[in-house]
Tab-separated table of C-alpha atoms and ligand atoms in Angstrom:
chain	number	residue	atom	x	y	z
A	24	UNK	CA	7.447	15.897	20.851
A	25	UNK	CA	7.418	15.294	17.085
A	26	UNK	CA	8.120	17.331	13.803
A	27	UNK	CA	4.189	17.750	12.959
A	28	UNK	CA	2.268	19.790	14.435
A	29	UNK	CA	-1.075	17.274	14.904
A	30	UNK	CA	-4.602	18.103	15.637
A	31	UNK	CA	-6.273	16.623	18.620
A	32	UNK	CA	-7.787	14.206	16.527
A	33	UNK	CA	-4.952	13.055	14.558
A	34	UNK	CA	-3.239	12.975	17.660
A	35	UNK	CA	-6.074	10.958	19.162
A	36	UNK	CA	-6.027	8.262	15.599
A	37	UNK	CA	-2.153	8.347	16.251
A	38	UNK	CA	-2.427	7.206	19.562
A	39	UNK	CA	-5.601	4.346	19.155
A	40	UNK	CA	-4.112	2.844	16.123
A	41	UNK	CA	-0.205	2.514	18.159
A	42	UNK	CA	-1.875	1.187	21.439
A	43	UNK	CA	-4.091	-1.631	19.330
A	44	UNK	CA	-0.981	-2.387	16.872
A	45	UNK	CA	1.489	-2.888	19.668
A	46	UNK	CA	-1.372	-5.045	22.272
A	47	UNK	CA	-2.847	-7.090	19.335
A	48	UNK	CA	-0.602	-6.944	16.126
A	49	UNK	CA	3.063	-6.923	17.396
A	50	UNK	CA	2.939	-9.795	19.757
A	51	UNK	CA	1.903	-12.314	16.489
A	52	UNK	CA	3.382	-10.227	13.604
A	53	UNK	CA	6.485	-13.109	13.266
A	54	UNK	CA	4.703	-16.151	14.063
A	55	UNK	CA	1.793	-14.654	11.024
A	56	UNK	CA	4.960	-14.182	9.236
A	57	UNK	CA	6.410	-17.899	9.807
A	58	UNK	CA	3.534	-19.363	9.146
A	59	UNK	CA	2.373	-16.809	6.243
A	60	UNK	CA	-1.085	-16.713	7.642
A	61	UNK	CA	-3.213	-14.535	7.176
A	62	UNK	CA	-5.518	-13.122	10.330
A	63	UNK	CA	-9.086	-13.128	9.723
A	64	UNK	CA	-9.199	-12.261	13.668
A	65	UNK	CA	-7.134	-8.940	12.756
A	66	UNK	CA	-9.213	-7.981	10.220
A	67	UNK	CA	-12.665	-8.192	12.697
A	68	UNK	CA	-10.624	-5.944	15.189
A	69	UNK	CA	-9.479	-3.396	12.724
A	70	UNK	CA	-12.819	-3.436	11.539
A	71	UNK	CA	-14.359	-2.917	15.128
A	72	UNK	CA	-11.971	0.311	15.182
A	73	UNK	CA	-13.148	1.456	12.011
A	74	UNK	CA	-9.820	1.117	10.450
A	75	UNK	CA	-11.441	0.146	6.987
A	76	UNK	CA	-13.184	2.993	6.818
A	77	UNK	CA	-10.711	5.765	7.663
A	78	UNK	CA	-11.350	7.641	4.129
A	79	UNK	CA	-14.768	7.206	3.201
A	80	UNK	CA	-17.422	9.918	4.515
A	81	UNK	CA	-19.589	8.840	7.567
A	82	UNK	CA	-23.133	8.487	5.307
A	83	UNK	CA	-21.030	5.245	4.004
A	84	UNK	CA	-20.164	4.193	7.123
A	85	UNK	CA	-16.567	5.299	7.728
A	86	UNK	CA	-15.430	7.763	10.007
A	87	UNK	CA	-14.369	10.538	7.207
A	88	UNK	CA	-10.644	10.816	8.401
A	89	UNK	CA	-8.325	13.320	6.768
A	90	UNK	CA	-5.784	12.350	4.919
A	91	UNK	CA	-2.840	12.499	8.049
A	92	UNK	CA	-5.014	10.980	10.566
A	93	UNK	CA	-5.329	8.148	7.713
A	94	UNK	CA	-1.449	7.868	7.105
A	95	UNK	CA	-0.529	8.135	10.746
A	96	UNK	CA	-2.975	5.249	11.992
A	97	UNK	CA	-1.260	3.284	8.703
A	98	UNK	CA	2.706	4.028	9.832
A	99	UNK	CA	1.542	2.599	13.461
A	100	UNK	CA	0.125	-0.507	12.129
A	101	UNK	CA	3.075	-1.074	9.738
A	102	UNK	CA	5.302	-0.839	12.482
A	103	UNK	CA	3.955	-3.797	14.126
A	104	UNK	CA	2.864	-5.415	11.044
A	105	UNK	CA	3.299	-4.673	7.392
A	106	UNK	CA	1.117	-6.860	6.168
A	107	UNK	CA	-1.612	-5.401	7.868
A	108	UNK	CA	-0.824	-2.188	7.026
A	109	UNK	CA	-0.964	-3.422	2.942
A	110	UNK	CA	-4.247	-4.680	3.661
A	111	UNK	CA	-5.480	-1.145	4.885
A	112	UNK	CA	-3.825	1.225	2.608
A	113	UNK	CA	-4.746	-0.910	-0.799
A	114	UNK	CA	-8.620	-1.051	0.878
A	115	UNK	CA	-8.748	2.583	1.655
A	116	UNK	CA	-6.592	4.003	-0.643
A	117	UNK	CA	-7.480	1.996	-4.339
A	118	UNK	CA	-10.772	0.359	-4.599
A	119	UNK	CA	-12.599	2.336	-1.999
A	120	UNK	CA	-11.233	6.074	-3.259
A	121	UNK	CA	-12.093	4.811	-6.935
A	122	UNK	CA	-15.785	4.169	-6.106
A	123	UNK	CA	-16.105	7.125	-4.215
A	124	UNK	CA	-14.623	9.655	-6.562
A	125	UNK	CA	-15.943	7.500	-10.183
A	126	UNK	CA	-18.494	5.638	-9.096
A	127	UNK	CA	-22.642	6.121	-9.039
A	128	UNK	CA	-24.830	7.050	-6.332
A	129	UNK	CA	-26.181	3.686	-6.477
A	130	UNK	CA	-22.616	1.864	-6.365
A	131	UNK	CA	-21.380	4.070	-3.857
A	132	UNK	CA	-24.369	3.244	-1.827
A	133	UNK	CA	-23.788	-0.551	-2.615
A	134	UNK	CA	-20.490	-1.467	-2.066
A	135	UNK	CA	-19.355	1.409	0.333
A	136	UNK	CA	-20.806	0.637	3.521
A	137	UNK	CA	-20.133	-2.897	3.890
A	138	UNK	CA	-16.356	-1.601	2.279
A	139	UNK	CA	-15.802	1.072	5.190
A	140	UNK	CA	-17.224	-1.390	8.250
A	141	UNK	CA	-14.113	-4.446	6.963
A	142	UNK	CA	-17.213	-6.601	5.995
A	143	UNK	CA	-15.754	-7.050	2.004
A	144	UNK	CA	-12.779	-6.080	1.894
A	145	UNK	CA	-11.415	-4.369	-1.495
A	146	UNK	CA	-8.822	-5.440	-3.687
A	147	UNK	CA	-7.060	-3.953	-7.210
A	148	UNK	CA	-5.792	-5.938	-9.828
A	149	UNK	CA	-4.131	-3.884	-12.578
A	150	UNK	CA	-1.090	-5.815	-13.117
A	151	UNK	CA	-0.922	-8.438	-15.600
A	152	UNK	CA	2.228	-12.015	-15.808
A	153	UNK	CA	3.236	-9.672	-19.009
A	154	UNK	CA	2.007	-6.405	-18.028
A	155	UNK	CA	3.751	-4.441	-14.445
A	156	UNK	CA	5.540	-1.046	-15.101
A	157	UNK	CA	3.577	-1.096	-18.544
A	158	UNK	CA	0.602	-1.016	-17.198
A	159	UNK	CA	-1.305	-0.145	-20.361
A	160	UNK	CA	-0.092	-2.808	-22.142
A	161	UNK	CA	-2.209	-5.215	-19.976
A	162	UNK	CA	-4.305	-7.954	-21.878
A	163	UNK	CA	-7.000	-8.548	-20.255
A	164	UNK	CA	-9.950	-8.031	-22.683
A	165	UNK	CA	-13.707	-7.575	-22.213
A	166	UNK	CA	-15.858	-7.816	-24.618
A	167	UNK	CA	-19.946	-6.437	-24.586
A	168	UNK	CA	-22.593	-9.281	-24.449
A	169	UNK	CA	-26.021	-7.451	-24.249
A	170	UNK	CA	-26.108	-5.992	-21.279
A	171	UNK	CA	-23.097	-7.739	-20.015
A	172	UNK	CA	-19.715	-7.870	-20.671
A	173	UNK	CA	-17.008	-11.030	-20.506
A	174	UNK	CA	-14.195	-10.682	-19.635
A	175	UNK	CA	-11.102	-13.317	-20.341
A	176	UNK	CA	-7.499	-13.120	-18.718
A	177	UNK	CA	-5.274	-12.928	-15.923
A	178	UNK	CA	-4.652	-10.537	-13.250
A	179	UNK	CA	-1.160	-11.049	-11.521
A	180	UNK	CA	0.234	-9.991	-7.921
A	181	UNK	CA	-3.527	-9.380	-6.370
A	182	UNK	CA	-2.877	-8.710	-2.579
A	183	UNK	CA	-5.709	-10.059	-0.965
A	184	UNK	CA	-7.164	-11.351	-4.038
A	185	UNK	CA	-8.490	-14.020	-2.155
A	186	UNK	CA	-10.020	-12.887	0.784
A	187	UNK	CA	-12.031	-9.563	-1.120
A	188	UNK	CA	-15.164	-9.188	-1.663
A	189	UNK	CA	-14.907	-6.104	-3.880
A	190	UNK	CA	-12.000	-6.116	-6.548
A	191	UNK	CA	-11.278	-3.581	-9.415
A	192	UNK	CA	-10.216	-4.796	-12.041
A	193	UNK	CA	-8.790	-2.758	-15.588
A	194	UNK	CA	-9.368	-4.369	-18.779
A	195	UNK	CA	-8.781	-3.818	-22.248
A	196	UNK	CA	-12.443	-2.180	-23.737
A	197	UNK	CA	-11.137	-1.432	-27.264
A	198	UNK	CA	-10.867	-4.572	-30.173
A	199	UNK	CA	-7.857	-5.897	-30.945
A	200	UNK	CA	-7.946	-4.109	-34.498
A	201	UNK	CA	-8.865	-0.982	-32.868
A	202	UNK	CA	-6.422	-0.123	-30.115
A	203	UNK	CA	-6.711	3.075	-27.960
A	204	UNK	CA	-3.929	2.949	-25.991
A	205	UNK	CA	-4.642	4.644	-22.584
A	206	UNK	CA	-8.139	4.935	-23.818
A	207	UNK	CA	-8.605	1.439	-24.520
A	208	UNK	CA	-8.566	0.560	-20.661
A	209	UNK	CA	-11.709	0.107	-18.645
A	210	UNK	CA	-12.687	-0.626	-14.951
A	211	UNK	CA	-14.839	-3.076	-13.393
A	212	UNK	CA	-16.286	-3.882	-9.965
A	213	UNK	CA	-15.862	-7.258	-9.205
A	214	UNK	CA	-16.787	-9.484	-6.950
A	215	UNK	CA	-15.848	-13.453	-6.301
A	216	UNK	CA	-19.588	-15.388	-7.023
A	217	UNK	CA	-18.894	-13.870	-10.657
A	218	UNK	CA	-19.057	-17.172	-12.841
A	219	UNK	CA	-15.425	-17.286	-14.547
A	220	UNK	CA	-14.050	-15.666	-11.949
A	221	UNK	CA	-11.272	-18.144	-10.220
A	222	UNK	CA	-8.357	-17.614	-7.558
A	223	UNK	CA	-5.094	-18.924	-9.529
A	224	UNK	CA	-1.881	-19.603	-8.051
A	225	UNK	CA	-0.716	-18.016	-4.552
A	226	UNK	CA	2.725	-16.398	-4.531
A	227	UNK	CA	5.504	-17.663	-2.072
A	228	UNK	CA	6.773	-14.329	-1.109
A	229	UNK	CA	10.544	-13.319	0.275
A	230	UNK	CA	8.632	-10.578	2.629
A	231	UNK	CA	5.007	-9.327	3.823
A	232	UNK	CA	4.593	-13.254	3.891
A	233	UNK	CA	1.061	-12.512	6.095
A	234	UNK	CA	-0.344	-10.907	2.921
A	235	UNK	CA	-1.718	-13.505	0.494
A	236	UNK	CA	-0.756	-12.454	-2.822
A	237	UNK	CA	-2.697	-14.022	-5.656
A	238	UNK	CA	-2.802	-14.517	-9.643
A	239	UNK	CA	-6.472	-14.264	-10.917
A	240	UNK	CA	-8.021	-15.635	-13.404
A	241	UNK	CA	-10.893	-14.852	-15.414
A	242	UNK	CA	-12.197	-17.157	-17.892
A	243	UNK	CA	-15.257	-15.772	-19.808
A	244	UNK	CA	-15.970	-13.988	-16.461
A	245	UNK	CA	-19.596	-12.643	-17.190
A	246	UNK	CA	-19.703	-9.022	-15.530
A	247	UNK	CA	-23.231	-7.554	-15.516
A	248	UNK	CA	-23.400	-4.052	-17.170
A	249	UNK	CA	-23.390	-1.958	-14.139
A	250	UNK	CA	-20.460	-3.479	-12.520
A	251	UNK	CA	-18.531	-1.079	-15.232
A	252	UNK	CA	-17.002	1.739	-12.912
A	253	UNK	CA	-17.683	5.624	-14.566
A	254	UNK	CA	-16.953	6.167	-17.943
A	255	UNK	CA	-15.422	3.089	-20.828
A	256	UNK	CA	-12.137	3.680	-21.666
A	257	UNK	CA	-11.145	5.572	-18.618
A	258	UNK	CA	-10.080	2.707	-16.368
A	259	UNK	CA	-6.224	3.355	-16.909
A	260	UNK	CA	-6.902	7.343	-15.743
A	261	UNK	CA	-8.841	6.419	-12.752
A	262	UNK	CA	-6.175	3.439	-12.064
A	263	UNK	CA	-2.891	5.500	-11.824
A	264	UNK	CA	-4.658	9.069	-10.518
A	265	UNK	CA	-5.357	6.607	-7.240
A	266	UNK	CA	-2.055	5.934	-7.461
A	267	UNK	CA	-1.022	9.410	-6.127
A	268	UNK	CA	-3.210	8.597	-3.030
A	269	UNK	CA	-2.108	4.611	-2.891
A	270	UNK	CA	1.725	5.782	-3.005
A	271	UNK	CA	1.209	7.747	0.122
A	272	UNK	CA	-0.456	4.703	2.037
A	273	UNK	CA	2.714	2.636	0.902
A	274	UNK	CA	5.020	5.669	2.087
A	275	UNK	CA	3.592	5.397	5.493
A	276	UNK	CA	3.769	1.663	5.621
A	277	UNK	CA	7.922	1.367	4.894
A	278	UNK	CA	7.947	4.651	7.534
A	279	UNK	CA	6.478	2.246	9.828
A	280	UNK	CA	8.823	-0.969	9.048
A	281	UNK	CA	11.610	1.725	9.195
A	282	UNK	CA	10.732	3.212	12.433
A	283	UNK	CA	9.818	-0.773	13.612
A	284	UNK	CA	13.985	-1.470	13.380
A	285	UNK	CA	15.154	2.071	14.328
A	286	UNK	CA	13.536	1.376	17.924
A	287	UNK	CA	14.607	-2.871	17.784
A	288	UNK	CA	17.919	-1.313	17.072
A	289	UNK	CA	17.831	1.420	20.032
A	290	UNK	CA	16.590	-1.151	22.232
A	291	UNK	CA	19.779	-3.556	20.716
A	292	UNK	CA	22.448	-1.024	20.999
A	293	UNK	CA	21.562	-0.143	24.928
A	294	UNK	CA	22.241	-4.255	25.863
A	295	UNK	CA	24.622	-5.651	23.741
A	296	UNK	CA	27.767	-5.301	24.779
A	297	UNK	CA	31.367	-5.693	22.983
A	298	UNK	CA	34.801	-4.993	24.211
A	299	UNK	CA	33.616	-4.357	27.688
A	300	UNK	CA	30.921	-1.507	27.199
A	301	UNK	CA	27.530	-1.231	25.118
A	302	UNK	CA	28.012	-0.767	21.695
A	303	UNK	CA	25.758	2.228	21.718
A	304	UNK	CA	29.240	4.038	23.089
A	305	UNK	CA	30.437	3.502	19.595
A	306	UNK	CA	30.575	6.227	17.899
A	307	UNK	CA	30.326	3.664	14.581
A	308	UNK	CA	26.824	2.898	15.708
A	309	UNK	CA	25.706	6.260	17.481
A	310	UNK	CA	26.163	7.719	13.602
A	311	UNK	CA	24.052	4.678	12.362
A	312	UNK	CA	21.144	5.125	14.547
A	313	UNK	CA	21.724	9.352	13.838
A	314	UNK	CA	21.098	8.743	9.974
A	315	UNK	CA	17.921	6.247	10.290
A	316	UNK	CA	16.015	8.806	12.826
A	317	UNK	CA	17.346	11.547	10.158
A	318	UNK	CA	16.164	9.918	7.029
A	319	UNK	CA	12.896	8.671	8.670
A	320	UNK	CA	11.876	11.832	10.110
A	321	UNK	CA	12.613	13.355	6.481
A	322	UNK	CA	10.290	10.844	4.677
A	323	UNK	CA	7.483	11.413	7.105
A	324	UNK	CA	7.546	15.217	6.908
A	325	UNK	CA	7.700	14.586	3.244
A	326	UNK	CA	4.414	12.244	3.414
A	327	UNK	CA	2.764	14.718	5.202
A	328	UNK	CA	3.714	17.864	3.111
A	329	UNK	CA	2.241	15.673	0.203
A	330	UNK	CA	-0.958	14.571	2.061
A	331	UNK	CA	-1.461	18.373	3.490
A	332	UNK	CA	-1.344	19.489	-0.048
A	333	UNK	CA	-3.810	17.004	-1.147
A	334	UNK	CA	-6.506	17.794	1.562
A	335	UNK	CA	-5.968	21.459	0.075
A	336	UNK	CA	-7.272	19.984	-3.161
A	337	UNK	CA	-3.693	20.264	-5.331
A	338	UNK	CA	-2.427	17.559	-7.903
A	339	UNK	CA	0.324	15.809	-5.858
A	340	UNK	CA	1.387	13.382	-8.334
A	341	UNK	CA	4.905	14.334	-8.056
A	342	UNK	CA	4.867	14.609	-4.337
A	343	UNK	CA	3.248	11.647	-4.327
A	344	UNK	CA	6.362	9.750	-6.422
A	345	UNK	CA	8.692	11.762	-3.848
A	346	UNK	CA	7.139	10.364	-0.844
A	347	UNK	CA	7.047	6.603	-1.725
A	348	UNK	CA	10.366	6.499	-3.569
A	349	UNK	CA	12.353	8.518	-0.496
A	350	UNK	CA	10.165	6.733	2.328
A	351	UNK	CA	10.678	3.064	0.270
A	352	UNK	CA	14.302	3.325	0.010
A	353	UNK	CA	14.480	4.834	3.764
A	354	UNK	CA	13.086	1.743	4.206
A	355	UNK	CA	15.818	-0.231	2.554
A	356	UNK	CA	18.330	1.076	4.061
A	357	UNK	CA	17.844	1.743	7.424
A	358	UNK	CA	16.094	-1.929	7.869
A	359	UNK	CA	19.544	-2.871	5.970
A	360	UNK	CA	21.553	-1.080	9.039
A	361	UNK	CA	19.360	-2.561	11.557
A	362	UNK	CA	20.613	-6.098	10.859
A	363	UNK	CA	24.410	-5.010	10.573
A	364	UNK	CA	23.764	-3.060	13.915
A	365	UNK	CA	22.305	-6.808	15.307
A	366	UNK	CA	25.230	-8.724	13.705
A	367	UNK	CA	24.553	-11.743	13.294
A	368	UNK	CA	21.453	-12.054	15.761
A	369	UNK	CA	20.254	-9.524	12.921
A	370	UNK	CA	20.646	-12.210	10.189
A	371	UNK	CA	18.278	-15.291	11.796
A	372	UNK	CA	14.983	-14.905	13.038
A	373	UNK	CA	15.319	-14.738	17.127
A	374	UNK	CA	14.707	-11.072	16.282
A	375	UNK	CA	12.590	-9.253	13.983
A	376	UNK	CA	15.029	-7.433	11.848
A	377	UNK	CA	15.768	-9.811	9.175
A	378	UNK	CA	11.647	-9.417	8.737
A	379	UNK	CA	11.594	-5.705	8.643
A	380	UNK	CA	14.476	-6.366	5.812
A	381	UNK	CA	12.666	-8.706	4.172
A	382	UNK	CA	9.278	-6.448	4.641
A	383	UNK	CA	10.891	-3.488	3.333
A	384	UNK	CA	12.173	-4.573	0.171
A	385	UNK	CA	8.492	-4.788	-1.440
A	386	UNK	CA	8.143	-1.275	-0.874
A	387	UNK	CA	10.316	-0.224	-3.797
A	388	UNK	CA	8.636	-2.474	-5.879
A	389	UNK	CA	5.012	-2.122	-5.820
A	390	UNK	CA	2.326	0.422	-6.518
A	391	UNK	CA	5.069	1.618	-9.363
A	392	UNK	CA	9.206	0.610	-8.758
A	393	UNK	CA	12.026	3.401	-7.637
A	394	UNK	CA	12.516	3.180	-11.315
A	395	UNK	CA	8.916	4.393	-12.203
A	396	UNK	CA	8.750	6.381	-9.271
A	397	UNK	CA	12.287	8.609	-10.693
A	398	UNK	CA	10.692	8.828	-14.338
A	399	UNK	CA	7.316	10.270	-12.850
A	400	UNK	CA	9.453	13.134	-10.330
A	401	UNK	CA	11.295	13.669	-13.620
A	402	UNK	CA	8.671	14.228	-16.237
A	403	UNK	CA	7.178	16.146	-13.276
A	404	UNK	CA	9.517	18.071	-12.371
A	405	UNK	CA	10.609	19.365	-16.190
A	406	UNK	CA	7.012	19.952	-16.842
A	407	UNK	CA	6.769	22.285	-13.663
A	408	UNK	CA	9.740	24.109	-14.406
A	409	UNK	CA	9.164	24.492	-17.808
A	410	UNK	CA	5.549	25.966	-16.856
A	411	UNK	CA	6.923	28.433	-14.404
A	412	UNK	CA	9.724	29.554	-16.926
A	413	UNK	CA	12.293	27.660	-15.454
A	414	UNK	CA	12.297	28.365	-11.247
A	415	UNK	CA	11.052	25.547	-9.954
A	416	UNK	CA	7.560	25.985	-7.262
A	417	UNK	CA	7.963	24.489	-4.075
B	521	LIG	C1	3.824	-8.440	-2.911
B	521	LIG	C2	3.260	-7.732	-4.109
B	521	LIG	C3	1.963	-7.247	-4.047
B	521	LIG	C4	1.420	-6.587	-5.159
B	521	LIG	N1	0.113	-6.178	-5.107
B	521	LIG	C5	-0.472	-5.704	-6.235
B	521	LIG	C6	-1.874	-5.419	-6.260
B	521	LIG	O1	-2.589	-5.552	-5.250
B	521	LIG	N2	-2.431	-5.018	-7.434
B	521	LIG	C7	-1.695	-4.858	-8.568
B	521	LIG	O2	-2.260	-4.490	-9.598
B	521	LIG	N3	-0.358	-5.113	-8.582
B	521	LIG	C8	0.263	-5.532	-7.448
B	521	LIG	N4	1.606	-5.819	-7.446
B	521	LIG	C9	2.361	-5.692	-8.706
B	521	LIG	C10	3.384	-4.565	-8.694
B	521	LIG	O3	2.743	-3.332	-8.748
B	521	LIG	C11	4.370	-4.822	-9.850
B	521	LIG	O4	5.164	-5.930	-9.468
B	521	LIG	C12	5.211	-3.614	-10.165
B	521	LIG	O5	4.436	-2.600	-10.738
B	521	LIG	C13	6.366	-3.960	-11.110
B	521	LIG	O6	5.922	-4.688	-12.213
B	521	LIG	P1	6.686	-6.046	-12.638
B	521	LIG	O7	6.818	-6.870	-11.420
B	521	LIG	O8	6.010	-6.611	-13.809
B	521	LIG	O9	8.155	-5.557	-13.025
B	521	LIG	P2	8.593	-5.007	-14.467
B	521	LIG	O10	7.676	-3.918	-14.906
B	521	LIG	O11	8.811	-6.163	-15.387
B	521	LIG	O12	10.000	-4.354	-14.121
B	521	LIG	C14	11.206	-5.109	-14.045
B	521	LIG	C15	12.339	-4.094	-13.803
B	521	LIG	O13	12.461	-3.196	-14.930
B	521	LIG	C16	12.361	-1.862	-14.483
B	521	LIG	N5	11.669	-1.042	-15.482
B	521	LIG	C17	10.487	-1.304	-16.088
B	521	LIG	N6	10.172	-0.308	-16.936
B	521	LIG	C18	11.178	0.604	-16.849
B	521	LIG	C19	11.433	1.856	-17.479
B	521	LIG	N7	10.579	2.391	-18.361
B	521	LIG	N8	12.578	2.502	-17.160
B	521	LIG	C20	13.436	1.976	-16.259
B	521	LIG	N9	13.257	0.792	-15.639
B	521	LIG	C21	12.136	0.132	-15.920
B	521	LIG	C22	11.555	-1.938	-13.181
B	521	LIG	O14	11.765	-0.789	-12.367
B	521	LIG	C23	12.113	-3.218	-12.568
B	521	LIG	O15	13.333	-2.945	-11.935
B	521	LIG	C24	2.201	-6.414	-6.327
B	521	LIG	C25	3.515	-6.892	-6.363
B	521	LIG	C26	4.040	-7.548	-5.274
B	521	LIG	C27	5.453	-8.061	-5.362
């Protein structure tokens, strides 16, 4: 029995998403991995499920999943395969909850419903070769031409830049002798037939090595008019509010890599043997696996608190920048015990720990670092207390 208390139907996502991830993803996850390949054959299952779909409401084609159904399907693909579970929770979580909650009727009716059935799937490219943390200093600048605008940059570190069919994209709307900061920054819906539109160079990544990461470039890009995504000079807003939602989908995934090593490692500990007995009689590793299945069941009940709160309509930003920093670094670390638990069968690749290492690291870096996730908890957290004269709400 678990820590949540599910509903039949979350119980039933729960269960469909772990029996497909551990038949079809697990069995290929390292070879993907070796090879850094990326599964077009994955995608057409997860699409069959309805996997790409989870969020949006059923009159766009997806099966209008709550928020913990969403995040519990996510944790079960991560665990066999984090770069699968990237490709889901950027889809569903970034360019698909942007359209719905900014877009027009007639976008939503566009681009959702070939979105939600895995047919184009969605990408967001915020970051910037000079512009990461500092997201609103990015540089990419559009400019209005008639009823179009061009745009002229480069967007860095787009996961599945090349195989979308629907990217978001934030660029600068104000003039260089104007600037308006945070209101200077405007979205727009891409898509790859734009003319200026070009896939750059493809990163060579230490982890998630089945998720092609890509630099774009676009050089006088022309962007018809209604491509621009609600109002000008809002892009930035829209961009980091889906970050509260985004943060929880990358909070399930390193739950997933972490729970992916806690059971390699409980599988480990019950065979190896040292000194004439399994080493899971030491009490040196019996504390080990104690503190992974502790901090892991801590970070889900954490994500799910957050993702509760959210269905009930509240602002979760701060939850949101608890969840992915304590679920990333959970990550970290017990991945990081895993190998030391496997020796050194944990350090080369006849097992899968040094992946779930390697997997786990990303987690603290994108969709805002530990260090970006600590200064949003902080400002959060003074802001809160100083509204509610100084006691803290839970
Ligand atoms: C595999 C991968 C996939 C990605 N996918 C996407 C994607 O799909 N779309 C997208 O837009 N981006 C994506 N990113 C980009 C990612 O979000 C950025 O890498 C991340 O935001 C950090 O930016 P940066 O790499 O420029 O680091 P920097 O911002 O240069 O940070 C460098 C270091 O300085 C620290 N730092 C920066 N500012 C502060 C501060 N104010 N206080 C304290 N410390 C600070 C950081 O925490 C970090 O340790 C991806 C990145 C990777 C690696």
């Amino acid at each position: 029995m678990g820590l949540l208390a599910l509903t039949d139907i979350q119980h039933e996502i729960q269960q469909l998403a772990r029996s497909y991830a551990a038949r079809e993803l697990a069995p290929l996850a390292g070879e993907r991995d070796a090879q850094s390949r990326f599964d077009r054959r994955m995608v057409q299952q997860m699409a069959a499920l309805g996997f790409f779909g989870m969020l949006t409401p059923e009159k766009y084609d997806g099966l209008g999943l709550d928020a913990q159904s969403y995040l519990l399907a996510l944790e079960e693909i991560a665990v066999a395969d984090a770069s699968a579970a990237v490709l889901l929770s950027v889809h569903n979580s970034l360019p698909i909850q942007m359209i719905l909650d900014f877009g027009t009727d007639a976008q939503r009716d566009h681009y959702l419903p070939p979105m939600a059935r895995g047919e184009w799937l969605g990408a967001f490219a915020l970051s910037e070769p000079e512009a990461g943390s500092d997201a609103a200093a990015l540089r990419t600048q559009a400019v209005r031409d008639g009823d179009d605008w061009i745009l002229n940059g480069t967007k860095a570190w787009v996961s599945h830049g090349n195989e979308a069919g629907v990217l978001l994209c934030m660029a600068r709307t104000d003039t260089p002798g104007d600037r308006q900061g945070t209101n200077g920054i405007s979205t727009f819906i891409l898509t790859p037939d734009l003319p200026g539109f070009q896939l750059a160079k493809q990163e060579r990544k230490m982890g998630l090595r089945a998720s092609p990461t890509l630099q774009i470039n676009l050089d006088d890009c022309r962007v018809p008019g209604d491509r621009l995504l609600g109002v000008e000079g809002k892009g930035l807003t829209y961009a980091l509010g889906s970050l509260d939602h985004g943060r929880l989908g990358i909070a399930a995934q390193a739950i997933g890599i972490a729970r992916a090593a806690l059971e390699a490692s409980a599988r480990y500990v019950g065979e190896r043997q040292q000194f004439g007995q399994k080493i899971s009689e030491f009490q040196a590793i019996q504390f080990k696996i104690a503190d992974m299945a502790t901090r892991i069941t801590a970070a889900r009940t954490l994500v799910h608190a957050a993702a509760a709160a959210m269905e009930r309509g509240e602002r979760i930003t701060r939850f949101s920048s608890m969840a992915k920093l304590f679920a990333s670094e959970t990550a970290m670390w017990v991945t990081t015990q895993a190998v030391q638990i496997f020796g050194g069968y944990g350090y080369v690749t006849d097992y899968p720990v040094e992946r779930f290492m390697r997997d786990a690291k990303v987690t603290e870096i994108y969709e805002g670092t530990s260090e970006i996730q600590r200064i949003v908890i902080s400002r959060e957290t003074l802001a809160a207390a100083l509204a509610a004269d100084g006691s803290l709400p839970d």
